[in-house]
Short mmCIF file of C-alpha atoms and ligand atoms in Angstrom, two decimals:
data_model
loop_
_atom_site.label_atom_id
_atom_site.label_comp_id
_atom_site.label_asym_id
_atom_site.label_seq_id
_atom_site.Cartn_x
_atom_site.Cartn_y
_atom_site.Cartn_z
CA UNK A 1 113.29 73.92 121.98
CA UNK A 2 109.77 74.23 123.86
CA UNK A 3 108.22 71.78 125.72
CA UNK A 4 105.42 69.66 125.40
CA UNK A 5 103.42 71.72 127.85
CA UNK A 6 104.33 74.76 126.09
CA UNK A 7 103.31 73.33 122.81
CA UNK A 8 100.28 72.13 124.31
CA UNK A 9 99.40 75.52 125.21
CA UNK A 10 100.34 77.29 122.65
CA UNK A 11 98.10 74.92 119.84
CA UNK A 12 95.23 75.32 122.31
CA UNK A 13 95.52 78.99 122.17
CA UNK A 14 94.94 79.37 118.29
CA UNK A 15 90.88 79.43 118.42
CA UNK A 16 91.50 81.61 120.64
CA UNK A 17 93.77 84.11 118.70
CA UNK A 18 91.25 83.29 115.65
CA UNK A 19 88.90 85.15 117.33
CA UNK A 20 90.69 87.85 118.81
CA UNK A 21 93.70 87.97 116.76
CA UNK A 22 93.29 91.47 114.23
CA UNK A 23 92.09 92.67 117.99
CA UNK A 24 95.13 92.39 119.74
CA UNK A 25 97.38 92.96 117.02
CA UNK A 26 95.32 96.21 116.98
CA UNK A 27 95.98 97.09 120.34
CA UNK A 28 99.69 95.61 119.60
CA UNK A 29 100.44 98.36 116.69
CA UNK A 30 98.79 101.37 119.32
CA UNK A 31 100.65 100.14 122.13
CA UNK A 32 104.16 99.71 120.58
CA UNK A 33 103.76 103.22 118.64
CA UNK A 34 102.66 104.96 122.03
CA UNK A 35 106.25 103.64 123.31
CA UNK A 36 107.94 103.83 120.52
CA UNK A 37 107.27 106.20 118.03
CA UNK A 38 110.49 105.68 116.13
CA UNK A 39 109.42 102.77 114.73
CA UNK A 40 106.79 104.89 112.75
CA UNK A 41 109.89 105.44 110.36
CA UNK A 42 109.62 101.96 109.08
CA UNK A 43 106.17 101.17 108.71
CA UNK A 44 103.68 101.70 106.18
CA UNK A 45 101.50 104.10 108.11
CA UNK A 46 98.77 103.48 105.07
CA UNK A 47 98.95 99.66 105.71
CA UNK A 48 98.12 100.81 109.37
CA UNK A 49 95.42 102.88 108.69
CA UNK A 50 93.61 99.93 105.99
CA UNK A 51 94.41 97.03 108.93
CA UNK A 52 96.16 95.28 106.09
CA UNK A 53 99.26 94.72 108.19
CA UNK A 54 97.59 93.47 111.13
CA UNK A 55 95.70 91.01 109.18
CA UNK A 56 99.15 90.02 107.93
CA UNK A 57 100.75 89.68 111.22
CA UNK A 58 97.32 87.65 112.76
CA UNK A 59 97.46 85.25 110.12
CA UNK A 60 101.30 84.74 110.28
CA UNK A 61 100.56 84.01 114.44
CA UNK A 62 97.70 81.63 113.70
CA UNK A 63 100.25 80.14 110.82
CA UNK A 64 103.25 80.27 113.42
CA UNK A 65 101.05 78.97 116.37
CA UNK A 66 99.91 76.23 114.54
CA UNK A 67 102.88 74.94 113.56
CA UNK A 68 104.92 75.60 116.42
CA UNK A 69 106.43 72.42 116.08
CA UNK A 70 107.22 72.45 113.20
CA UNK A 71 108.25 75.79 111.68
CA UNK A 72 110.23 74.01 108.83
CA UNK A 73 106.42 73.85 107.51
CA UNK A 74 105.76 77.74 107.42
CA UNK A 75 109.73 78.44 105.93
CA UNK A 76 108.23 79.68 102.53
CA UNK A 77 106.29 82.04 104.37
CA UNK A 78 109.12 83.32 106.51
CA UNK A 79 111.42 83.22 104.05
CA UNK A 80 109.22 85.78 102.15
CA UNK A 81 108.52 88.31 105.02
CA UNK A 82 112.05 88.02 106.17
CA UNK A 83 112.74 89.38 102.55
CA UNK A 84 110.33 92.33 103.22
CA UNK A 85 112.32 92.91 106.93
CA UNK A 86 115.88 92.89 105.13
CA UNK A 87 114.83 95.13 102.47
CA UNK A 88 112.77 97.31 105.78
CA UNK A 89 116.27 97.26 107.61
CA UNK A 90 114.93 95.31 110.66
CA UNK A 91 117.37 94.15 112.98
CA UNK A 92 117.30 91.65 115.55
CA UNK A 93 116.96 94.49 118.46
CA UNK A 94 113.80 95.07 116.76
CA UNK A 95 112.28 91.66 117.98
CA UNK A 96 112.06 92.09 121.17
CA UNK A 97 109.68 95.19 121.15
CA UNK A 98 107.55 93.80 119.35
CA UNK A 99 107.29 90.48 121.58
CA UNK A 100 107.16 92.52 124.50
CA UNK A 101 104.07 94.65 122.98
CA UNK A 102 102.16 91.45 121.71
CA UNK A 103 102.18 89.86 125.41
CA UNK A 104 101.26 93.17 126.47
CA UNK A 105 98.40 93.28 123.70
CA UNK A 106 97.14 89.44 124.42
CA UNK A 107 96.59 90.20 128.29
CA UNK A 108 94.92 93.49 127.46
CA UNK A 109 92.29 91.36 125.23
CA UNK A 110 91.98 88.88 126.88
CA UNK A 111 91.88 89.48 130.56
CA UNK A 112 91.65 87.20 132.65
CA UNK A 113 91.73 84.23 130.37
CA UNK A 114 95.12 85.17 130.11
CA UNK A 115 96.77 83.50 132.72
CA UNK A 116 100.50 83.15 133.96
CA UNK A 117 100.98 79.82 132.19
CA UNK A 118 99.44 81.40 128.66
CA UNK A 119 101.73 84.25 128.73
CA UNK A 120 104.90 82.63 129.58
CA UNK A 121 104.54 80.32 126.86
CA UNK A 122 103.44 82.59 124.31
CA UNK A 123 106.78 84.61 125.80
CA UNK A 124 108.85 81.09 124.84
CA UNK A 125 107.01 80.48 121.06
CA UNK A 126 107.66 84.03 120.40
CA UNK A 127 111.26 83.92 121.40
CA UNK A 128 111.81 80.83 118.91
CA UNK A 129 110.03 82.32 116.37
CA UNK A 130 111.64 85.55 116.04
CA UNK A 131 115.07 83.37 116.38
CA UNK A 132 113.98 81.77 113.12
CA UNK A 133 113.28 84.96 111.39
CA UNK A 134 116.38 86.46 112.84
CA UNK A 135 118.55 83.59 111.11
CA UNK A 136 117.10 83.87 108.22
CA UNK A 137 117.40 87.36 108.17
CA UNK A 138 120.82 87.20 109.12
CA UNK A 139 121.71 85.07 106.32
CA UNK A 140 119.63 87.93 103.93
CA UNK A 141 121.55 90.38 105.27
CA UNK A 142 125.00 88.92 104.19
CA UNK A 143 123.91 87.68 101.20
CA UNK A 144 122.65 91.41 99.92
CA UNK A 145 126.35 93.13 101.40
CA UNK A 146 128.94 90.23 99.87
CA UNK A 147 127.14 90.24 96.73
CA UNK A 148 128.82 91.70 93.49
CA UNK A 149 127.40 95.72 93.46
CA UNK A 150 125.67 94.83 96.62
CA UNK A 151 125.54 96.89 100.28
CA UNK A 152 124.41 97.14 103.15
CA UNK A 153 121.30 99.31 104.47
CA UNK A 154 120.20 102.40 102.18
CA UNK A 155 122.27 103.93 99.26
CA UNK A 156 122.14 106.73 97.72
CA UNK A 157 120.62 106.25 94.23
CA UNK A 158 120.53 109.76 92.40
CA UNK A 159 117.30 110.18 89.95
CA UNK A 160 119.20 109.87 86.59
CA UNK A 161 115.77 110.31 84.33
CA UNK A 162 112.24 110.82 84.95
CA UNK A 163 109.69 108.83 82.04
CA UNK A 164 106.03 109.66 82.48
CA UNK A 165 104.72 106.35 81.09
CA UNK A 166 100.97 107.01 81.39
CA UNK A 167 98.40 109.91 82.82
CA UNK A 168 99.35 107.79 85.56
CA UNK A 169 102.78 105.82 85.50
CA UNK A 170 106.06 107.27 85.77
CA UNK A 171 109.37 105.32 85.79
CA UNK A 172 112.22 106.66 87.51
CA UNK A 173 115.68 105.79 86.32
CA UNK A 174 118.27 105.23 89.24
CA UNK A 175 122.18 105.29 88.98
CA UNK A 176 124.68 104.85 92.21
CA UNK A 177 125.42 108.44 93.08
CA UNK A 178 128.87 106.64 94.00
CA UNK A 179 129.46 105.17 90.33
CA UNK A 180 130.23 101.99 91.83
CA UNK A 181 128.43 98.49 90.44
CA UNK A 182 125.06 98.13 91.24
CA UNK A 183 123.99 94.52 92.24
CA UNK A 184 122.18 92.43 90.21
CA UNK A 185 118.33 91.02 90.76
CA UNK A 186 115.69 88.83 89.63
CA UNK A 187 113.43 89.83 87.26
CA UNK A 188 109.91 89.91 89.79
CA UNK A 189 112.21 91.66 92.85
CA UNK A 190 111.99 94.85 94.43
CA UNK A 191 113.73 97.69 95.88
CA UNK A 192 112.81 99.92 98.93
CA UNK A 193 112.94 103.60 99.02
CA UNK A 194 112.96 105.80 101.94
CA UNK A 195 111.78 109.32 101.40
CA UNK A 196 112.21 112.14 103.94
CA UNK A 197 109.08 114.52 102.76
CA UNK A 198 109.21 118.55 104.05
CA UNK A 199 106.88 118.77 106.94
CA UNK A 200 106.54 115.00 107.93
CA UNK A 201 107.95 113.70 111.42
CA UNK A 202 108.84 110.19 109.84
CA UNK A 203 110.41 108.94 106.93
CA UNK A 204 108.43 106.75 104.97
CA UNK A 205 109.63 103.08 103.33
CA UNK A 206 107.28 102.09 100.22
CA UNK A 207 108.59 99.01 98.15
CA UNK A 208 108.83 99.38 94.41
CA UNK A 209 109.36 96.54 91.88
CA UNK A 210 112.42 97.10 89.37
CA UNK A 211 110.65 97.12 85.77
CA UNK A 212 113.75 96.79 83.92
CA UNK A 213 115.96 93.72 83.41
CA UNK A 214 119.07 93.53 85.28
CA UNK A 215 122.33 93.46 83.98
CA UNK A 216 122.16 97.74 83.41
CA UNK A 217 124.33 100.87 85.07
CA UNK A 218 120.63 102.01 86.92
CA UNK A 219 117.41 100.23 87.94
CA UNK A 220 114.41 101.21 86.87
CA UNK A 221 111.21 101.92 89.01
CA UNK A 222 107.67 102.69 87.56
CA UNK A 223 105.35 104.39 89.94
CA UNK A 224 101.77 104.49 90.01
CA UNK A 225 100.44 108.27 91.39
CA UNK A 226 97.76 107.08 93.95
CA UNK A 227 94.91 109.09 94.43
CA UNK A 228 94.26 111.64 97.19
CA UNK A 229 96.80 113.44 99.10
CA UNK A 230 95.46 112.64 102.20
CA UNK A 231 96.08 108.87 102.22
CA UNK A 232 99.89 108.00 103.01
CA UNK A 233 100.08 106.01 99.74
CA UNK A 234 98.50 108.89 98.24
CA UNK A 235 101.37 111.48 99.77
CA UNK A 236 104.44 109.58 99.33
CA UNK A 237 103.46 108.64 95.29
CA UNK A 238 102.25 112.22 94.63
CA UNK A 239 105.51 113.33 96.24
CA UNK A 240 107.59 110.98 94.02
CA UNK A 241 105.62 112.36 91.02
CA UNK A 242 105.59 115.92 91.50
CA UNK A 243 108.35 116.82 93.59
CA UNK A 244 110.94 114.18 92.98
CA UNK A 245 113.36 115.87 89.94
CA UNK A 246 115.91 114.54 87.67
CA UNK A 247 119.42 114.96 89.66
CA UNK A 248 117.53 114.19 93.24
CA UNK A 249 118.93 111.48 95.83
CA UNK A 250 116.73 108.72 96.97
CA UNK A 251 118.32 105.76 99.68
CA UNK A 252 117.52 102.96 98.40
CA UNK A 253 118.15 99.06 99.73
CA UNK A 254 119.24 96.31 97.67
CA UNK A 255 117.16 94.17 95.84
CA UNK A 256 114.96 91.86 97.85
CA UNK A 257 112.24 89.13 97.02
CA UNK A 258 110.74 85.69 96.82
CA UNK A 259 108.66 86.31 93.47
CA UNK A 260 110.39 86.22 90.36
CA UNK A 261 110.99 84.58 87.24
CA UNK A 262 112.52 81.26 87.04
CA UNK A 263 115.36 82.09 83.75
CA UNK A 264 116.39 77.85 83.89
CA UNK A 265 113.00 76.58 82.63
CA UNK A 266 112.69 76.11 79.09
CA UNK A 267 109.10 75.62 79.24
CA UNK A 268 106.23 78.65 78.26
CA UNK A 269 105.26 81.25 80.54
CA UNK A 270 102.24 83.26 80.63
CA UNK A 271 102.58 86.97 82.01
CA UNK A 272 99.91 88.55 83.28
CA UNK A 273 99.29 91.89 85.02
CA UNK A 274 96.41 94.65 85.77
CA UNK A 275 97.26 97.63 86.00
CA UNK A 276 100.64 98.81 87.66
CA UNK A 277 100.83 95.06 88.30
CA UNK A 278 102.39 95.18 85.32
CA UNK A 279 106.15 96.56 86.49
CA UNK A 280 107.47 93.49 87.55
CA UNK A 281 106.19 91.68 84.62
CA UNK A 282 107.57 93.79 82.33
CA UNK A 283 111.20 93.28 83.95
CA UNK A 284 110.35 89.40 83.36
CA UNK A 285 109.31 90.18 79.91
CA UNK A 286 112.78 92.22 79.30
CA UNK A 287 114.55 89.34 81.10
CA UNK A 288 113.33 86.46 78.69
CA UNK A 289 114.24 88.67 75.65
CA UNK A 290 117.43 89.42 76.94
CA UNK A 291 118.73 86.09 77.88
CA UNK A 292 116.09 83.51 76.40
CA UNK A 293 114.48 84.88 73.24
CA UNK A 294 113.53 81.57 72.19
CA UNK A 295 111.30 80.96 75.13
CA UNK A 296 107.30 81.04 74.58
CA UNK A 297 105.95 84.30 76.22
CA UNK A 298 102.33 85.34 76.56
CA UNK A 299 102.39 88.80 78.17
CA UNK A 300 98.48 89.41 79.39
CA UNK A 301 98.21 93.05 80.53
CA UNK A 302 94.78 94.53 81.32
CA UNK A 303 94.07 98.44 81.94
CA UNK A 304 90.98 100.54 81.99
CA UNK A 305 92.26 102.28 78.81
CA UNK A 306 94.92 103.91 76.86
CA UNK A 307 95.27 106.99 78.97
CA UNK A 308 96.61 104.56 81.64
CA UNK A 309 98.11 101.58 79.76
CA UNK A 310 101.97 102.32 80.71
CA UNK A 311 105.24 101.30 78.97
CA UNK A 312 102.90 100.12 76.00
CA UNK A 313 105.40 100.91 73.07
CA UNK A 314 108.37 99.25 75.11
CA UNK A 315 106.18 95.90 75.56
CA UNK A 316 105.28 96.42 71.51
CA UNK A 317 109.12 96.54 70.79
CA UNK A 318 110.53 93.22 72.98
CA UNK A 319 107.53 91.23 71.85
CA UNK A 320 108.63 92.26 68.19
CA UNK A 321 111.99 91.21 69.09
CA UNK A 322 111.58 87.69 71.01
CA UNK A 323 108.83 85.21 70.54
CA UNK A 324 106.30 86.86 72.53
CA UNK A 325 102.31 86.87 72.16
CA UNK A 326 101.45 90.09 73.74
CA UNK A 327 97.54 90.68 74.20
CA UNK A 328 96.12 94.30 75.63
CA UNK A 329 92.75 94.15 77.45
CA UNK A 330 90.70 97.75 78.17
CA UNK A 331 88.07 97.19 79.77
CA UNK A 332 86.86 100.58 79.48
CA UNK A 333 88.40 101.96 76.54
CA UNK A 334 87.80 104.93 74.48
CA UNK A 335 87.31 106.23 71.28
CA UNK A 336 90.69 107.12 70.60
CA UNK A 337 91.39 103.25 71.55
CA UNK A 338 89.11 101.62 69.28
CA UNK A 339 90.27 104.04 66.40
CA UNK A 340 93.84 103.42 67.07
CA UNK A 341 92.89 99.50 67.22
CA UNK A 342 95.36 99.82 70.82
CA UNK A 343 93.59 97.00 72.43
CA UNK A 344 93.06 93.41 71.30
CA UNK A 345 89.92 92.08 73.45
CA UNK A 346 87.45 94.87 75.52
CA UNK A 347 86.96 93.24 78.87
CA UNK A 348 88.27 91.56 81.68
CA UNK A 349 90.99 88.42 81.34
CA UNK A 350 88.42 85.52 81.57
CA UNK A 351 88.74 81.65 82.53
CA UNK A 352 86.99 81.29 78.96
CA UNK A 353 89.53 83.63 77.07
CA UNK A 354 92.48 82.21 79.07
CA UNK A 355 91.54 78.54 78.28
CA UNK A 356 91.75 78.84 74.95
CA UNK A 357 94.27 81.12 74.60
CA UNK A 358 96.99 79.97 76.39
CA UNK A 359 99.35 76.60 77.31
CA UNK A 360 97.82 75.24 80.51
CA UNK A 361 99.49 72.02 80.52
CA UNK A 362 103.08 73.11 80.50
CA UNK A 363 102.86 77.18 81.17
CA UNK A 364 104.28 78.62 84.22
CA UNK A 365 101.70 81.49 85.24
CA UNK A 366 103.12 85.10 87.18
CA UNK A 367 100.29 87.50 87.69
CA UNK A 368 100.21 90.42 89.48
CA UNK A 369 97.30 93.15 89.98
CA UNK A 370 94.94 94.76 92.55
CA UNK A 371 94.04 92.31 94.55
CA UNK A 372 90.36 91.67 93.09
CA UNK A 373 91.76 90.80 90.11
CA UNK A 374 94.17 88.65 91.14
CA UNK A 375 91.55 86.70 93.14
CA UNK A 376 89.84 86.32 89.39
CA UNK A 377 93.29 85.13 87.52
CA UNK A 378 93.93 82.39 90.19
CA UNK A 379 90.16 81.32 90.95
CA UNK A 380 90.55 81.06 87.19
CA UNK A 381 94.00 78.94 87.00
CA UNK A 382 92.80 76.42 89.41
CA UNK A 383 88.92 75.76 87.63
CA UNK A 384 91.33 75.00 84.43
CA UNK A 385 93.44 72.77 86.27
CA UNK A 386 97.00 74.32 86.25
CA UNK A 387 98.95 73.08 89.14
CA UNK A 388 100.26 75.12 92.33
CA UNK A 389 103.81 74.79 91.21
CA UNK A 390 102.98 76.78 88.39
CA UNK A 391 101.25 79.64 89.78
CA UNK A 392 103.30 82.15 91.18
CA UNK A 393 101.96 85.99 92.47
CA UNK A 394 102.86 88.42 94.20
CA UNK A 395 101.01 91.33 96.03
CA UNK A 396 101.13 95.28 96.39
CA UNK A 397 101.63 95.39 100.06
CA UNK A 398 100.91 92.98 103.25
CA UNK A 399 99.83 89.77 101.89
CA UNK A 400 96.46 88.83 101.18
CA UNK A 401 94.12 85.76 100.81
CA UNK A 402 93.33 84.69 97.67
CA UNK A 403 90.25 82.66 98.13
CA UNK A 404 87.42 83.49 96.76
C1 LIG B 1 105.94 93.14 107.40
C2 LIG B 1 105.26 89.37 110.35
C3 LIG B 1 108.68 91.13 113.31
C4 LIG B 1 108.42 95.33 110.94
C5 LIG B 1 105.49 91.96 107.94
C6 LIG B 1 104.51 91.11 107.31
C7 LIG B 1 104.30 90.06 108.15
C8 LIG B 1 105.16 90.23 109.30
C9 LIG B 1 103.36 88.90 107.93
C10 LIG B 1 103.83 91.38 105.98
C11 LIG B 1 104.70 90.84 104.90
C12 LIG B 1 104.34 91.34 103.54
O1 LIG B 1 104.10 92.54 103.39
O2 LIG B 1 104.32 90.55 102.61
C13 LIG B 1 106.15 89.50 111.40
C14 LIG B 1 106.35 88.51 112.45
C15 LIG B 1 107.31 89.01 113.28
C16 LIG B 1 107.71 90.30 112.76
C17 LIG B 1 105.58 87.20 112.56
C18 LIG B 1 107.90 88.41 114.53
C19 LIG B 1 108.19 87.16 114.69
C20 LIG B 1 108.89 92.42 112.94
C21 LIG B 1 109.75 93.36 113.65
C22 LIG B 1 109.65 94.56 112.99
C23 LIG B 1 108.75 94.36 111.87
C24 LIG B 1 110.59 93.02 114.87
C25 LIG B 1 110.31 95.87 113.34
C26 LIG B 1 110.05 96.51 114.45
C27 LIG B 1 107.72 95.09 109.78
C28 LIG B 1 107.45 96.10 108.77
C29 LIG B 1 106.75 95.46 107.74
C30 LIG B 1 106.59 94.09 108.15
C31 LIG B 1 107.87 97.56 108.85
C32 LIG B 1 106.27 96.07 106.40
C33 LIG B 1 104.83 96.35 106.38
C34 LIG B 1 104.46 97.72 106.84
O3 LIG B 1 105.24 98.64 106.70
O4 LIG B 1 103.34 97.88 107.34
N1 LIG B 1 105.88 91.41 109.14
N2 LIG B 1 106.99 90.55 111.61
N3 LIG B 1 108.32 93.07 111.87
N4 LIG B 1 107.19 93.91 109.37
FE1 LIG B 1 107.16 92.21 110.46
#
């Protein structure tokens, strides 16, 4: 437990770190990589390079200094990056680097304001915060290993079948190269896959969400090919496209994830996705049909067009199947679109369209999208009234803000 003082301290510190805080976790990332360039095998060197990450991190210290407390407060929030560091394979050894590089990066920025007394006690709320991530983490960890199918680190996953599902999209189908069981997952959850590319010093991690149900021999993973081959995003997808083959090897970590679909409810949900926001949705979609095909469905999915509108027939088929209102918006679309009638509205998802569309009062709302459009769906959800406990997202990558 910390003291008082400490506490003191360490509340009167967060205007501080509000002001300085993507600043020293800046000099925190380029500090800890000069020392210890291993560590550039598990992060996201692109999420480095946008300063997506370190606004993640900053906002989890403001969120962590804040409530030093009373962490019980922040446990969602934990709870959902300690599911990104299980699925990473961060262990508890890992903690103390990066405490030791933060102190280092919060008396580089701020000099002389930090003083003995600052640093020590940051030293002291950093030690019981990383204790609470390593619990939960801890817990994570067993929980993925004892499960039925389920292991420990990075299996090998061979690529059993490669779908191109758009100019875009491709899904790649992925079977235990051991033949074992596979464990099972929510519908919403992801896997990680670590990729050692020809040429590269590092492997790189990139998180992938399964767009199948569970309850098959593989898991299924639909890729969007990023552009540019000089971004890292842009190098690991076009890799995965053009290089990765049927009958190739990926490591893989067990499922992982605070976002998915809630199977008990009875009551409607509304789906909605942009773009390749749409793979975890579609495993949601796949879910209900398999194990709740009387359940209301509205599956929302807006794309530029048809060239990129992916896994469009298999979305046709389950909504066919189940009782599922399936609406396509293109907001560009072309004229092979409009005379193939493979849109229903041209446009964006609107609060007008959704309000009278949909079942505010009792529908529980996933979205997922880039994050501009995301911003839109929940500015939206809000203005019409639906509650917080039915509004569930998830992003691509470090976390982001959603107020507009
Ligand atoms: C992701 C916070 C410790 C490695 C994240 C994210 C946050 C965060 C907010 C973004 C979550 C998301 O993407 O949704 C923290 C805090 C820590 C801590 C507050 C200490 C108390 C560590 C340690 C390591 C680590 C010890 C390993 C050395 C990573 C990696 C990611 C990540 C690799 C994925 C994002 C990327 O690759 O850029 N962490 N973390 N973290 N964390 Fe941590």
């Amino acid at each position: 437990m910390l003291n008082q003082k400490t506490i003191e301290i360490i509340k009167s510190t967060v205007p501080v770190l509000e002001v300085h805080g993507e600043q020293i976790t800046t000099v925190f990332y380029k500090t800890m990589f000069e020392n210890h360039p291993e560590l550039l095998n598990i992060f996201n060197h692109a999420n480095q390079k946008q300063g997506r990450q370190q606004r993640a991190l900053a906002g989890t210290v403001y969120a962590a200094a804040k409530y030093i407390d009373n962490l019980e407060a922040i446990l969602p929030v934990v709870n959902q990056i300690a599911h990104k560091h299980r699925s990473l394979g961060i262990q508890p050894e890992h903690y103390p680097i990066v405490g030791k590089h933060l102190l280092i990066a919060i008396k580089e920025v701020l000099g002389d304001a930090a003083t003995d007394e600052i640093i020590n006690a940051w030293a002291d709320a950093y030690g019981v915060i990383a204790d609470a991530f390593i619990s939960v983490e801890a817990d994570m960890y067993d929980a993925a290993a004892n499960q039925k199918g389920g292991w420990d680190g990075f299996r090998p996953f061979i690529v059993a079948n490669k779908v191109e599902e758009s100019e875009v999209i491709t899904s790649f189908y992925l079977k235990s190269v051991d033949g074992n069981e596979i464990a099972t997952f929510k519908p919403g959850q992801y896997i990680s896959v670590k990729l050692e590319i020809e040429g590269e010093d590092f492997t790189h991690i990139r998180q992938y969400s399964l767009s199948d149900a569970p309850g098959k021999d593989y898991y299924r993973i639909s890729i969007k090919k990023e552009a540019g081959m000089e971004t890292p995003d842009g190098k690991v997808s076009n890799y995965l496209h053009s290089s990765v083959e049927e009958g190739e090897v990926l490591s893989i970590s067990a499922p992982a994830g605070d976002f998915f679909l809630d199977t008990e409810k009875e009551t409607p949900v509304v789906l909605i996705s942009g773009g390749v926001g749409l793979t975890p949705m579609v495993s949601m979609l796949n879910t209900v049909a398999d194990l709740q095909p009387e359940k209301e469905v509205t599956f929302i999915h807006a794309a530029q067009n048809g060239k990129v509108h992916a896994l469009k027939d298999e979305v046709a088929a389950t909504a066919a199947k189940a009782k599922v209102n399936s609406v396509v918006f293109y907001d560009q679309p072309t004229e092979e679109d409009r005379q193939n009638n493979s849109f229903d509205v041209e446009g964006y998802v609107t609060k007008e369209w959704l309000k009278e569309k949909v079942n505010l009062e009792q529908s529980d709302f996933y979205f997922c999208g880039p994050v501009p459009f995301m911003k839109a769906i929940n500015a939206a959800l809000k203005d019409l009234g639906v509650t917080e406990d039915r509004i569930h997202f998830e992003f691509f990558g470090p976390m982001a803000s959603l107020e507009v």
